[in-house]
Coordinates of C-alpha atoms in Angstrom, one line a residue:
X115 CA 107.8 348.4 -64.6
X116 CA 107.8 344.5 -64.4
X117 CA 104.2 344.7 -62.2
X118 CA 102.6 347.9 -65.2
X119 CA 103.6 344.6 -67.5
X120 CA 101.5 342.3 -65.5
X121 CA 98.9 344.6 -64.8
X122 CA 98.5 345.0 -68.1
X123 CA 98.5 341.4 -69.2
X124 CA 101.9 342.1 -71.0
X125 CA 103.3 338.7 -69.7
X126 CA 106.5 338.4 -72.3
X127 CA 107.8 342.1 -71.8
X128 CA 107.6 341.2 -68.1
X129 CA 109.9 338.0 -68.4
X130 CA 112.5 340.0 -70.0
X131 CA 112.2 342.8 -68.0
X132 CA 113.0 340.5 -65.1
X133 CA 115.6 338.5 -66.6
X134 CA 117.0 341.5 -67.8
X135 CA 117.1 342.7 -63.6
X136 CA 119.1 339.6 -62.7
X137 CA 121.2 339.2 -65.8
X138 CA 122.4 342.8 -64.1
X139 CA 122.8 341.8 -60.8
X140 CA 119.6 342.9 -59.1
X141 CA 118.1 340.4 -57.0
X142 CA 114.0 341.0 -56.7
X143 CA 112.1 341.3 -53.3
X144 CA 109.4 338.9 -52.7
X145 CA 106.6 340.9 -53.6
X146 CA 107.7 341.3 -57.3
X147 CA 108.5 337.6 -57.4
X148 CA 105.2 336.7 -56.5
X149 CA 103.6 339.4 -58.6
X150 CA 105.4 338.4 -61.8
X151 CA 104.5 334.4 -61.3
X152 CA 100.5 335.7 -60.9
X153 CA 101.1 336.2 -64.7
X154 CA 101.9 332.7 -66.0
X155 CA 98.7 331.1 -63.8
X156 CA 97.3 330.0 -67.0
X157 CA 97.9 326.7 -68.7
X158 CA 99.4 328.0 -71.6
X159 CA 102.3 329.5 -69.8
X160 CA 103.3 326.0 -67.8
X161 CA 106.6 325.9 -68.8
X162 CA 107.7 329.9 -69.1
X163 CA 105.9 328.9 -65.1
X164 CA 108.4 326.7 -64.6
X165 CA 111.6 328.5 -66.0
X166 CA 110.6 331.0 -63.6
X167 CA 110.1 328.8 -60.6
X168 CA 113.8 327.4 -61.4
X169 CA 115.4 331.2 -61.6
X170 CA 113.3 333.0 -58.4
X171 CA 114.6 329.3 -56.5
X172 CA 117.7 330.8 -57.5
X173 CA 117.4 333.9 -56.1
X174 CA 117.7 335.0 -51.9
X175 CA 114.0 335.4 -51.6
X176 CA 113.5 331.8 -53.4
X177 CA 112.4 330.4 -49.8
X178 CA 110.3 332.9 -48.9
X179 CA 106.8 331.8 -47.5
X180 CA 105.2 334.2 -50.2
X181 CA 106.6 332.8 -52.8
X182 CA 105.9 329.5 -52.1
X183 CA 102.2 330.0 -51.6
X184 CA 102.2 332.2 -55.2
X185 CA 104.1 329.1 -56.4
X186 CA 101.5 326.6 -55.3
X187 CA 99.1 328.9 -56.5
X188 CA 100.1 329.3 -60.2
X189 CA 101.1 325.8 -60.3
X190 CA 97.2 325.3 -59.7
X191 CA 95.9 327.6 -62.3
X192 CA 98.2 326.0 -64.6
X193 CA 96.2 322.9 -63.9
X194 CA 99.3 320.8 -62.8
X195 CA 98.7 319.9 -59.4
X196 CA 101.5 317.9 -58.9
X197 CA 103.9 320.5 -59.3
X198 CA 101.9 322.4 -56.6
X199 CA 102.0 319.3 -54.5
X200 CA 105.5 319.4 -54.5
X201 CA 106.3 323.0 -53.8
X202 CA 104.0 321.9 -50.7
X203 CA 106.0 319.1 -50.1
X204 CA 109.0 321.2 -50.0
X205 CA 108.3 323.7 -47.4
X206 CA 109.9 324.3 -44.7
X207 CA 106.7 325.5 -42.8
X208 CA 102.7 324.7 -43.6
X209 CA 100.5 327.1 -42.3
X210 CA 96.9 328.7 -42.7
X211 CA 97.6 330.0 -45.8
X212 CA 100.2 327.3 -47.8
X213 CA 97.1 324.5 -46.8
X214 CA 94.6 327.1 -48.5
X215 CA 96.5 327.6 -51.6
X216 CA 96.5 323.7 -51.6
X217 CA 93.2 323.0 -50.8
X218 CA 91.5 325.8 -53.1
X219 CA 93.9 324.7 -56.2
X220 CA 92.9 321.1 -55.7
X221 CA 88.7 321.8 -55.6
X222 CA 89.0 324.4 -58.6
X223 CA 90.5 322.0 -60.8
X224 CA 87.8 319.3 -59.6
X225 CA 89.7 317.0 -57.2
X226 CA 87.2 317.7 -54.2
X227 CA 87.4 314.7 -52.7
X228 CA 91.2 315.1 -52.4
X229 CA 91.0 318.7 -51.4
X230 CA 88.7 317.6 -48.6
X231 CA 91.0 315.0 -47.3
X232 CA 93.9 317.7 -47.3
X233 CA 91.5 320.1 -45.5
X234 CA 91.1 317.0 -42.6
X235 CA 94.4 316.9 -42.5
X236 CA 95.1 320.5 -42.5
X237 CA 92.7 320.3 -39.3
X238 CA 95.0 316.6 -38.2
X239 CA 98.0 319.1 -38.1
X240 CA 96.9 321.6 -35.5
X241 CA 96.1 324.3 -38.1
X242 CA 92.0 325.3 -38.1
X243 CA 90.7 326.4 -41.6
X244 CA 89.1 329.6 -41.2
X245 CA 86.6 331.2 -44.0
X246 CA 89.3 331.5 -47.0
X247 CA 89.6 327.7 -46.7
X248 CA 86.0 327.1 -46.9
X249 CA 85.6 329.5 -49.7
X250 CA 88.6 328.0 -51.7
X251 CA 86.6 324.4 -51.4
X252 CA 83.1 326.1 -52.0
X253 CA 84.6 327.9 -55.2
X254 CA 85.2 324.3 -56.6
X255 CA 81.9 322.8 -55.1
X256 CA 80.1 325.4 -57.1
X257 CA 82.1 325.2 -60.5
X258 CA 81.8 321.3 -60.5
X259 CA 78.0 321.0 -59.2
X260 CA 79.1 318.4 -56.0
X261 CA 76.5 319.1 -54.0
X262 CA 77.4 316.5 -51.3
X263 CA 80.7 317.7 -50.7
X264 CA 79.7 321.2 -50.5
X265 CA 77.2 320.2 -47.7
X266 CA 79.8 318.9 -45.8
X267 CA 82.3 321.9 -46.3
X268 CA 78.7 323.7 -44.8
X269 CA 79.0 321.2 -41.9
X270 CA 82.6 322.1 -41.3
X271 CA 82.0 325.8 -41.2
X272 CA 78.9 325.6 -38.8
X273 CA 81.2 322.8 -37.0
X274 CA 84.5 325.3 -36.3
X275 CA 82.1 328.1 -35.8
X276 CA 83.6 330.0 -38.5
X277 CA 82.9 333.7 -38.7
X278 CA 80.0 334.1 -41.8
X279 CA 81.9 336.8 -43.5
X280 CA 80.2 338.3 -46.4
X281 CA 82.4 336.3 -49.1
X282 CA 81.5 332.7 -46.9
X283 CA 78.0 333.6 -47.1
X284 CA 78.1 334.6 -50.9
X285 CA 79.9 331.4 -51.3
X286 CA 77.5 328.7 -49.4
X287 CA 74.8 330.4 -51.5
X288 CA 76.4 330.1 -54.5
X289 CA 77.3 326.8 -54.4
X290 CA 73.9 325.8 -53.2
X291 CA 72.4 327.7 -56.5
X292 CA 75.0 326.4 -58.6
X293 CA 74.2 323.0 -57.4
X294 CA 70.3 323.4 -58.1
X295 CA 69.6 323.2 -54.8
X296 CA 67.4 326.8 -53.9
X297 CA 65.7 325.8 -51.5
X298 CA 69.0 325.5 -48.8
X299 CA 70.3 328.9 -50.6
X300 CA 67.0 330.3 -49.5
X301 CA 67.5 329.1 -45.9
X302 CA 70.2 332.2 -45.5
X303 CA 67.7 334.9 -46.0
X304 CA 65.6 333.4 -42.8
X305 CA 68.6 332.2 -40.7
X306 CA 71.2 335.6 -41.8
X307 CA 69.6 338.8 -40.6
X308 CA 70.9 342.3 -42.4
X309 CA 71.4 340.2 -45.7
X310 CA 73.3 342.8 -48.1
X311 CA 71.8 343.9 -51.7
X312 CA 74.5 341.4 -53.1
X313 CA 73.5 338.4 -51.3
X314 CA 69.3 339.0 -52.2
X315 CA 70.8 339.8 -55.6
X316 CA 72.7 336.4 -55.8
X317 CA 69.6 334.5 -55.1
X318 CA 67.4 335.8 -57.3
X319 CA 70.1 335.3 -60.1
X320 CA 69.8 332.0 -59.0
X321 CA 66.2 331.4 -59.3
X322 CA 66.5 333.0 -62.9
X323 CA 69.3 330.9 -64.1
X324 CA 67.0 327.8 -62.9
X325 CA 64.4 328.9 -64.9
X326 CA 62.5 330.2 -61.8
X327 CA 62.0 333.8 -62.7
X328 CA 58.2 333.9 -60.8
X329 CA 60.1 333.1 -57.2
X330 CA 63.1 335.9 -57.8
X331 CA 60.0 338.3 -58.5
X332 CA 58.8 337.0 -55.2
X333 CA 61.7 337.2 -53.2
X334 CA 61.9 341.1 -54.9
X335 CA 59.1 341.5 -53.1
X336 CA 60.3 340.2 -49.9
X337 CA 63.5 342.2 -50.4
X338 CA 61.5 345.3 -50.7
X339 CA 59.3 344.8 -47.6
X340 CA 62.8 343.9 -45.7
X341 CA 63.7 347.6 -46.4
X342 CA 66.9 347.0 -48.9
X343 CA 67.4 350.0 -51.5
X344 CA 67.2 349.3 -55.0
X345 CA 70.6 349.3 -57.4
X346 CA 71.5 349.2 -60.4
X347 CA 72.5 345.3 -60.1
X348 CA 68.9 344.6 -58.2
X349 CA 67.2 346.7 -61.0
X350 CA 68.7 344.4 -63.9
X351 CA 67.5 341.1 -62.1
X352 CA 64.8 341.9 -61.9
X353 CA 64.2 343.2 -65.3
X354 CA 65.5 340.2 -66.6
X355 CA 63.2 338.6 -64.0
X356 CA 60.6 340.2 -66.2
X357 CA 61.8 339.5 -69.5
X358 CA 61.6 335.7 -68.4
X359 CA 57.8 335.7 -67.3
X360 CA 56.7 338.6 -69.4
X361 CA 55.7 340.8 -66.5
X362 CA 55.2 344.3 -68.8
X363 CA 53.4 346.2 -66.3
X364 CA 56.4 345.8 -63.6
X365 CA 59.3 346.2 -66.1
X366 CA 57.2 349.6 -66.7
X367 CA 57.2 350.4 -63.0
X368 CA 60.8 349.6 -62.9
X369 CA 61.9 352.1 -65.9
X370 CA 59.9 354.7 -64.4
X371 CA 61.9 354.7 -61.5
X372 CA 65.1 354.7 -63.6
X373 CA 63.5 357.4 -65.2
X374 CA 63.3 359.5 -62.6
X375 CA 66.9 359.8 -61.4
X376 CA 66.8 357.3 -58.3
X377 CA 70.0 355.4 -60.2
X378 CA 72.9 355.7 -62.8
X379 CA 71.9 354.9 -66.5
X380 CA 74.2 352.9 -67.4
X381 CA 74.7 351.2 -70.7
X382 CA 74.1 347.9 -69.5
X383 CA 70.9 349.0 -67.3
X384 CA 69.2 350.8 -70.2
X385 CA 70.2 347.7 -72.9
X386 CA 68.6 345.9 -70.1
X387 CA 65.3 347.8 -70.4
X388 CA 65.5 347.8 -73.8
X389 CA 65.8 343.9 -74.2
X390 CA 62.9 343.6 -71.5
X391 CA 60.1 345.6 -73.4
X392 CA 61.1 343.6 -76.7
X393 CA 60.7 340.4 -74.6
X394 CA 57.3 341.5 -73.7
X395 CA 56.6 342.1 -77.0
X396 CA 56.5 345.9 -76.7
X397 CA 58.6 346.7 -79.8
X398 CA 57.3 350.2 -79.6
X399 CA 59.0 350.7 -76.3
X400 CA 61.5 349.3 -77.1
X401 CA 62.9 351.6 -79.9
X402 CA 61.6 354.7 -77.8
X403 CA 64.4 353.4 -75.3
X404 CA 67.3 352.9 -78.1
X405 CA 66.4 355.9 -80.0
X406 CA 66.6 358.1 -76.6
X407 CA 69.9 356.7 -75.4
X408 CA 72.7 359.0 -75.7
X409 CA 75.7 356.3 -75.5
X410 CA 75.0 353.6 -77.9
X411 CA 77.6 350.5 -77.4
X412 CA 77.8 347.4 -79.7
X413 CA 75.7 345.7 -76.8
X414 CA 72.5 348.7 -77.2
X415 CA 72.4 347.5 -81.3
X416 CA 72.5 343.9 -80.2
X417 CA 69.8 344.2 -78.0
X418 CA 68.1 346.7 -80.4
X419 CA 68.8 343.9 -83.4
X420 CA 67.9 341.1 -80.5
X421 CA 64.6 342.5 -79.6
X422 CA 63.1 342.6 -83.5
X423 CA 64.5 339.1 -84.0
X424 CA 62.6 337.9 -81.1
X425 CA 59.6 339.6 -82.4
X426 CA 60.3 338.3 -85.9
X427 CA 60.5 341.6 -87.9
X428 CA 63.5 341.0 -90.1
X429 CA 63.1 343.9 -92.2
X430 CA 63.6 346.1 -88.6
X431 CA 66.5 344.1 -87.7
X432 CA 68.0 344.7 -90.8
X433 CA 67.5 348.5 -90.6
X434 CA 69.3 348.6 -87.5
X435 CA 71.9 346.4 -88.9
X436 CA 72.7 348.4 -91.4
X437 CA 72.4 351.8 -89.1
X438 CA 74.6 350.1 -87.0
X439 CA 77.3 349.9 -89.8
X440 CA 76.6 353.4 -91.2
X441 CA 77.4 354.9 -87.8
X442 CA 81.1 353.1 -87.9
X443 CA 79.6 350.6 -85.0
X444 CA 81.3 347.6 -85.7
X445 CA 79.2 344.0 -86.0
X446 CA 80.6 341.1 -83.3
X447 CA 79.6 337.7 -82.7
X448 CA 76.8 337.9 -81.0
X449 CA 75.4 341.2 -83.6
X450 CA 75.4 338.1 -86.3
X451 CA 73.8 335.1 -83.8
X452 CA 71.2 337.7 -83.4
X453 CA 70.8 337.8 -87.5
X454 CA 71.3 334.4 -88.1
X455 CA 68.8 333.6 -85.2
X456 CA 66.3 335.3 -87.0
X457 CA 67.2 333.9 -90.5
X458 CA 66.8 330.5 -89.0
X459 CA 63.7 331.3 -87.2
X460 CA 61.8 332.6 -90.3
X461 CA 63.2 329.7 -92.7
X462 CA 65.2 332.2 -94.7
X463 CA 67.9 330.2 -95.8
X464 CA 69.1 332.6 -98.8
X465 CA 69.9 335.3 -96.0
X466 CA 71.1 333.4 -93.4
X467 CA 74.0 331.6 -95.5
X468 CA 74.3 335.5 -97.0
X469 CA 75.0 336.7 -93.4
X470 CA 77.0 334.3 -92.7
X471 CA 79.7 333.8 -95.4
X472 CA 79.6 338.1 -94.8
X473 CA 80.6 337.5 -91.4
X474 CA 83.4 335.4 -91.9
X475 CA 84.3 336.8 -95.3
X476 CA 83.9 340.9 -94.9
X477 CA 84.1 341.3 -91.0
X478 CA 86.5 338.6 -90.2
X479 CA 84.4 337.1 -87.4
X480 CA 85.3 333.2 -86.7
X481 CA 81.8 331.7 -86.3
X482 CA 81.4 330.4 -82.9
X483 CA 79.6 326.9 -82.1
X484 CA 76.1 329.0 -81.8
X485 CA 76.9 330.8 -85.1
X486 CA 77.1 326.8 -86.8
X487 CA 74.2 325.7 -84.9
X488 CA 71.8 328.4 -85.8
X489 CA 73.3 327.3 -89.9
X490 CA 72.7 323.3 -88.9
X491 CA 69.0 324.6 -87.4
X492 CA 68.3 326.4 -90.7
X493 CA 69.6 323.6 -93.1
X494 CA 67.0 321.3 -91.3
X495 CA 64.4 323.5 -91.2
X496 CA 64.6 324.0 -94.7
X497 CA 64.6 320.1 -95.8
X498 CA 68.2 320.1 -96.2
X499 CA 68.9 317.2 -93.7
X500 CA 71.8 315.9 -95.2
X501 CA 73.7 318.7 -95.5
X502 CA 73.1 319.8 -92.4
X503 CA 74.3 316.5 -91.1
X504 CA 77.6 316.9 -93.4
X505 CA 78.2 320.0 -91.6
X506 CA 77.8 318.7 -88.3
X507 CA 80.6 315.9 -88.7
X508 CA 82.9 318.5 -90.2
X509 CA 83.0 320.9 -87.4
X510 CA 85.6 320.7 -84.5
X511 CA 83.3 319.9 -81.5
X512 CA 83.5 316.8 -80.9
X513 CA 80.3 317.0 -78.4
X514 CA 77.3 319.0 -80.2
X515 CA 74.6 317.5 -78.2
X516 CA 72.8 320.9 -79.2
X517 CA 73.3 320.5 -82.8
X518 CA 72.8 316.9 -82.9
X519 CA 69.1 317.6 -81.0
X520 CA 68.5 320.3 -83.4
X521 CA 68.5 318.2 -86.6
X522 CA 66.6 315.1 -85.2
X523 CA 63.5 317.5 -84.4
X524 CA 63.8 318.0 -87.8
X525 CA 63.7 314.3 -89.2
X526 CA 60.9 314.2 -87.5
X527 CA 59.1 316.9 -89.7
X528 CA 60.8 315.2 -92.7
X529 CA 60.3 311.7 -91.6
X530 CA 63.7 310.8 -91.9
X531 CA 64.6 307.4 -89.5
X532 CA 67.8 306.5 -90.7
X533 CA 69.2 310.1 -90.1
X534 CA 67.3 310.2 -86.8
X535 CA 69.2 307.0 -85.5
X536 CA 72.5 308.6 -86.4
X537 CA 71.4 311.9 -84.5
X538 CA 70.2 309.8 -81.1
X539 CA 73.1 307.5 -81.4
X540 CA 75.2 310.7 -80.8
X541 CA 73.1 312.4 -78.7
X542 CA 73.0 309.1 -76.4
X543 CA 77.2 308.5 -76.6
X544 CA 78.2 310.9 -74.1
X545 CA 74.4 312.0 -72.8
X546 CA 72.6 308.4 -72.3
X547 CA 70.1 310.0 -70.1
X548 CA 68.7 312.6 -72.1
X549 CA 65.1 312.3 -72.1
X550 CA 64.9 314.9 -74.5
X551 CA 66.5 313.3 -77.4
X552 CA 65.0 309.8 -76.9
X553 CA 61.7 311.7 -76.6
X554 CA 62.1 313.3 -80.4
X555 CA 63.9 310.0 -81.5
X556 CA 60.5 308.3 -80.2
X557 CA 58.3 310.8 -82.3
X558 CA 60.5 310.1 -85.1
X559 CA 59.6 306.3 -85.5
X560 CA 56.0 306.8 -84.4
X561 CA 55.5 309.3 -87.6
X562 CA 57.3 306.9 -90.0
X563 CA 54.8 304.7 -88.6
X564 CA 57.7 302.1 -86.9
X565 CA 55.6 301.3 -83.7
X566 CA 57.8 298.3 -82.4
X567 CA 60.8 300.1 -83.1
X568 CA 59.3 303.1 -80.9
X569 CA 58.6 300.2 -78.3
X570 CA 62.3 299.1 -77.9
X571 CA 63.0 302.8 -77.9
X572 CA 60.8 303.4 -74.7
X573 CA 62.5 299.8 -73.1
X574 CA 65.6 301.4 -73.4
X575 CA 64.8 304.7 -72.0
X576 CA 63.4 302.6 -69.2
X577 CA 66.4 300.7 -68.4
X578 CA 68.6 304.4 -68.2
X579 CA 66.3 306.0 -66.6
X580 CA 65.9 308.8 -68.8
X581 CA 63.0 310.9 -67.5
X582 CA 62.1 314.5 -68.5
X583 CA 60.5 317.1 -65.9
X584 CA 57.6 318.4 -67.7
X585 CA 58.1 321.8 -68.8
X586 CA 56.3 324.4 -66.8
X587 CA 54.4 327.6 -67.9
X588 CA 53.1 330.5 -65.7
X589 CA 50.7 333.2 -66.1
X590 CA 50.4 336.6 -64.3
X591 CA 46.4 337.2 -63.4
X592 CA 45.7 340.7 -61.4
X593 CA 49.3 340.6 -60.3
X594 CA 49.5 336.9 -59.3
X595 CA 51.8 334.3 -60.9
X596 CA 50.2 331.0 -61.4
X597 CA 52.4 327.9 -62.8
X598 CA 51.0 325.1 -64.8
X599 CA 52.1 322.0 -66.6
X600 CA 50.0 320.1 -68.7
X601 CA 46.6 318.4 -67.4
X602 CA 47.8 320.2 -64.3
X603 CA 47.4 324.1 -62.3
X604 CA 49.5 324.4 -58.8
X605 CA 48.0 326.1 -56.2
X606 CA 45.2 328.5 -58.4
X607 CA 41.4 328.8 -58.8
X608 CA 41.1 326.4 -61.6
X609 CA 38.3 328.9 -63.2
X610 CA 40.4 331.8 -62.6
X611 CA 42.8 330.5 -65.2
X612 CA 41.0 328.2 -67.0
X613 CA 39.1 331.6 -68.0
X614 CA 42.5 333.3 -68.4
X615 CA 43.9 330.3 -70.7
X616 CA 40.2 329.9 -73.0
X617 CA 40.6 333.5 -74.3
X618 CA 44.4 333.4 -74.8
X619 CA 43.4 329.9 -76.7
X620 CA 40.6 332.0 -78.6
X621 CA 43.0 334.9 -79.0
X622 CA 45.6 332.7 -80.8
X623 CA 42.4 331.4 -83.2
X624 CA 41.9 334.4 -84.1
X625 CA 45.7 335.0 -85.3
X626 CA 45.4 332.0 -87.5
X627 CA 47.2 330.0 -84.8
X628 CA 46.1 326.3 -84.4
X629 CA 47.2 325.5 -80.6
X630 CA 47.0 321.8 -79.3
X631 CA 45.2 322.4 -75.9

């Protein structure tokens, strides 16, 4: 009964069942201790942890080596390392897995340099880490973005000769993605032969989340030529991959294949395809997908309601807005970012406070930090800088860099200095190197025409060394991706594109479009 309670996240009808067990004069095995304190490895339940910790001490089993590592263990989820420490301390025995427990609760609360000194002196001891070490240091690596420590937890492994199981492999790449660094993660796919659908998979995630869609649709490639069967995990990658670079013509390809039976449609998979045709602007498509789906979630009228926001057919998104209510499906969070994204996109203020106030006042939604920035966005858009500011100091987050970023671009429209330097000076407290915001803040003074006050801006960006990557674009031309910043074309026939980017430039004329290259 006590672990159905756990299982089931019912934490409090656990306790008492297990108080209830001793208060009668059962005493608990081992197992159960340790299954009951995986339930209060949250902060929040510290000190039921630790009322616990003082009656299972209490108990027969209270010494047991299980307990102690699920001890160490909760103590570290909890966040309070120095109760772990001291459980540590306190045994009678440390082995393989009471140094992992350690070592992994130290690095995923982001004491990596102290969980790599107790991983030398794990080694000091006699005792060799073996993969569930490395993975319990990579874990935090990864979560934290320490690229230099995770290189030398990658040093350690190749050092012991660990054995590359598949979760030490899915772990060195991840923390090599979540660090930015691709280029090592790529390394695996030459030096690890046999690479599983899950480790291709991770990569190209990888290259996706770094905005690098064109190379995961490249390494798709590669995967395919290595042999490795397509999924339904591999098939939304890559459709994202897709949505990302607007690559219609394979998203197509890819449907058709769903289309004819080769994998499960899931929900996810066919909101997937929906959301990648609306990305390519294919609207059409789009709806032919929604309409034809027989199992319509919350997440198929988002995308639906997603897809004709990013197109900017309000009307539409409001149709399947309302649909969506007439059919009992009930609006969340991200059903109203989606509207208010829209609102704000289009400058219709009237709507977007309308949805808003409905969402908090008829649904019961609490707006999330999105749902106030997309209302900040459309205050400033609108010429209502001040009260978007107002709003801005009234919320909770103390750290909006995105709101904050989101109304100077708009004193910039409006020509407003004074309320720009307020925006930079809190964009710049916690973030002194974003190029970004001294970048607007610089446009700013240069349309209010305040030239020398521009100047000490750029002095000052100097001295932090606040630099921007330029932004990067690509094109697909007879199934080639070609990337481009400005005044600059990597690795392409200049006339190739240069054609390519002249008609697009006339084709946007044409639309009433006025483009600035």
């Amino acid at each position: 009964m006590i672990t159905g309670y756990v299982n089931h996240g019912r934490t409090s009808d656990a306790l008492q069942v297990f108080y209830r067990m001793q208060e009668e004069g059962l005493q608990p095995d081992p197992c159960l201790c340790s299954n009951i304190l995986k339930a209060f490895s949250c902060p929040a339940h510290t000190f039921n942890g630790r009322v616990l910790h003082t009656r299972i001490c209490a108990c027969k089993c209270g010494s047991e080596k299980i307990i102690k590592i699920a001890l160490i263990d909760m103590y570290a989820r909890c966040g309070s390392l120095s109760d772990a420490q001291y459980v540590f301390n306190t045994c009678f025995f440390s082995d393989k897995m009471t140094w992992n427990a350690l070592i992994a609760g130290y690095a995923c609360n982001g004491y990596l340099q102290e969980a790599f000194e107790f991983l030398q002196a794990m080694e000091k001891t006699g005792c060799k880490p073996d993969a569930s070490t490395f993975v319990g240091m990579l874990k935090g690596c990864a979560s934290f973005s320490v690229l230099k420590i995770g290189k030398l937890v990658h040093h350690l492994v190749l050092e012991f000769d660990c054995d590359f199981n598949f979760f030490l492999c899915n772990s060195l790449i991840n923390m090599y993605i979540k660090c930015g660094s691709l280029d090592n993660a790529e390394t695996f796919l030459k030096l690890t032969p046999h690479l599983s659908k899950a480790v291709w998979n991770l990569i190209m995630s990888g290259h996706i989340e770094s905005c690098c869609s064109e190379k995961a649709l490249l390494l798709f490639q590669r995967m395919l030529c290595a042999g490795i069967m397509l999924d339904n995990s591999i098939l939304v990658t890559v459709l994202r991959a897709c949505s990302s670079t607007g690559t219609l013509s394979l998203g197509m390809l890819l449907h058709s294949y769903v289309l004819l039976g080769k994998v499960k449609r899931t929900s996810y998979l066919m909101n997937t395809i929906i959301t990648m045709y609306s990305q390519c602007g294919d609207l059409e498509d789009a709806q032919s997908v929604f309409h034809k789906s027989n199992a319509k979630d919350a997440a198929t009228w988002n995308a639906m309601i997603a897809g004709c926001a990013h197109n900017n057919d309000f009307d539409l998104a409001s149709r399947y807005f309302t649909r969506m209510q007439d059919e009992d499906m009930r609006p969340d969070t991200i059903t109203f970012l989606c509207i208010l994204s829209l609102c704000c996109h289009m400058g219709n203020l009237e709507d977007g406070l309308y949805e808003f106030n409905t969402m908090t006042q008829s649904h019961g939604i609490f707006p999330t930090f999105e749902h106030y920035n997309c209302i900040i966005d459309l205050l400033g858009r609108t010429g209502f800088l001040l009260k978007a500011a107002d709003l801005l100091y009234s919320l909770p987050y103390i750290h909006n860099h995105v709101g904050w970023m989101s109304l100077l671009s708009h004193c910039k429209l409006h020509e407003s200095k004074d309320l720009g330097n307020r925006c930079i000076n809190h964009i710049v407290k916690d973030q002194n190197r974003n190029a970004s915001g001294y970048l607007l803040m610089d446009q700013v003074l240069i349309h209010s025409q305040h030239e020398t006050e521009a100047d000490n801006l750029k002095e000052l960006r100097t001295g932090v060394n606040a630099w921007k990557l330029p932004g990067v674009a690509s094109i697909e031309i007879n199934d080639r991706f070609f990337s481009f910043h400005v005044q600059h074309v990597d690795n392409s026939p200049c006339s190739e594109t240069d054609d390519k980017l002249v008609r697009l430039k006339l084709g946007m004329m044409s639309c009433g479009y006025l483009p600035c290259f």
